[in-house]
Short mmCIF file of C-alpha atoms in Angstrom, two decimals:
data_model
loop_
_atom_site.label_atom_id
_atom_site.label_comp_id
_atom_site.label_asym_id
_atom_site.label_seq_id
_atom_site.Cartn_x
_atom_site.Cartn_y
_atom_site.Cartn_z
CA UNK I 1 -9.80 11.36 13.84
CA UNK I 2 -8.19 7.99 13.27
CA UNK I 3 -7.79 6.84 9.66
CA UNK I 4 -9.78 3.84 8.41
CA UNK I 5 -8.21 1.33 6.00
CA UNK I 6 -10.43 0.13 3.12
CA UNK I 7 -10.15 -3.31 1.43
CA UNK I 8 -8.79 -3.26 -2.15
CA UNK I 9 -10.55 -4.29 -5.38
CA UNK I 10 -9.56 -7.15 -7.70
CA UNK I 11 -8.34 -6.33 -11.28
CA UNK I 12 -7.67 -8.67 -14.22
CA UNK I 13 -4.75 -11.13 -14.40
CA UNK I 14 -1.15 -9.78 -14.45
CA UNK I 15 0.89 -9.80 -17.68
CA UNK I 16 2.99 -12.93 -18.44
CA UNK I 17 6.25 -12.99 -16.47
CA UNK I 18 4.91 -10.82 -13.64
CA UNK I 19 3.86 -12.01 -10.20
CA UNK I 20 1.09 -10.16 -8.42
CA UNK I 21 1.56 -9.50 -4.70
CA UNK I 22 -1.80 -7.79 -4.29
CA UNK I 23 -5.14 -7.72 -6.12
CA UNK I 24 -5.61 -3.94 -6.15
CA UNK I 25 -6.55 -1.32 -8.69
CA UNK I 26 -3.91 1.41 -8.89
CA UNK I 27 -3.40 4.25 -11.36
CA UNK I 28 0.32 3.73 -10.69
CA UNK I 29 1.87 2.13 -7.60
CA UNK I 30 5.03 3.92 -6.44
CA UNK I 31 7.52 4.14 -3.57
CA UNK I 32 7.21 0.55 -2.32
CA UNK I 33 8.92 -0.52 0.89
CA UNK I 34 8.87 -3.59 3.12
CA UNK I 35 8.02 -2.97 6.79
CA UNK I 36 9.86 -5.79 8.63
CA UNK I 37 8.08 -5.36 11.99
CA UNK I 38 4.58 -5.44 10.44
CA UNK I 39 5.56 -7.89 7.68
CA UNK I 40 3.71 -5.70 5.19
CA UNK I 41 4.52 -4.14 1.85
CA UNK I 42 3.51 -0.46 1.61
CA UNK I 43 3.22 1.75 -1.50
CA UNK I 44 1.43 4.90 -2.65
CA UNK I 45 -0.82 5.65 -5.58
CA UNK I 46 -0.18 9.35 -6.14
CA UNK I 47 -2.90 9.88 -8.76
CA UNK I 48 -5.64 8.25 -6.65
CA UNK I 49 -4.28 9.76 -3.39
CA UNK I 50 -4.02 6.42 -1.60
CA UNK I 51 -1.60 4.68 0.71
CA UNK I 52 -1.72 0.90 0.22
CA UNK I 53 -0.43 -2.02 2.28
CA UNK I 54 -0.50 -5.80 1.87
CA UNK I 55 0.27 -8.63 4.27
CA UNK I 56 1.61 -11.28 1.85
CA UNK I 57 1.25 -14.21 4.23
CA UNK I 58 -2.51 -13.64 4.70
CA UNK I 59 -3.13 -11.90 1.37
CA UNK I 60 -5.00 -9.09 3.16
CA UNK I 61 -4.72 -5.77 1.30
CA UNK I 62 -6.19 -2.42 2.29
CA UNK I 63 -5.73 1.28 1.60
CA UNK I 64 -6.02 4.65 3.25
CA UNK I 65 -7.57 7.53 1.28
CA UNK I 66 -5.41 10.65 1.63
CA UNK I 67 -6.54 14.32 1.53
CA UNK I 68 -3.88 15.22 -1.07
CA UNK I 69 -1.40 13.58 -3.45
CA UNK I 70 1.46 11.90 -1.55
CA UNK I 71 5.01 12.26 -2.86
CA UNK I 72 6.23 9.02 -1.31
CA UNK I 73 6.03 6.96 1.88
CA UNK I 74 8.84 5.94 4.25
CA UNK I 75 8.90 4.34 7.72
CA UNK I 76 10.03 6.39 10.73
CA UNK I 77 12.50 4.98 13.28
CA UNK I 78 10.19 5.90 16.17
CA UNK I 79 7.22 4.22 14.43
CA UNK I 80 4.61 5.45 12.01
CA UNK I 81 5.04 6.61 8.43
CA UNK I 82 6.19 9.80 6.76
CA UNK I 83 4.25 10.88 3.65
#
């Protein structure tokens, strides 16, 4: 079956000196990368078993719940992602 992305939740304000790129709740965001063709920032939350992505221009953020803890996420040359 095809995966369904879920909109993220909004936490409190970021600490002083930090700039938030997404209003999401993460246990710990890791392995970020910029996908130039999609113009999206991707990252994983290992503890919550989620793959996140944000489109900064629109502000739209969503996530994909994963069946197990991901180690990291990287783009593949032929398209798609490797977890």
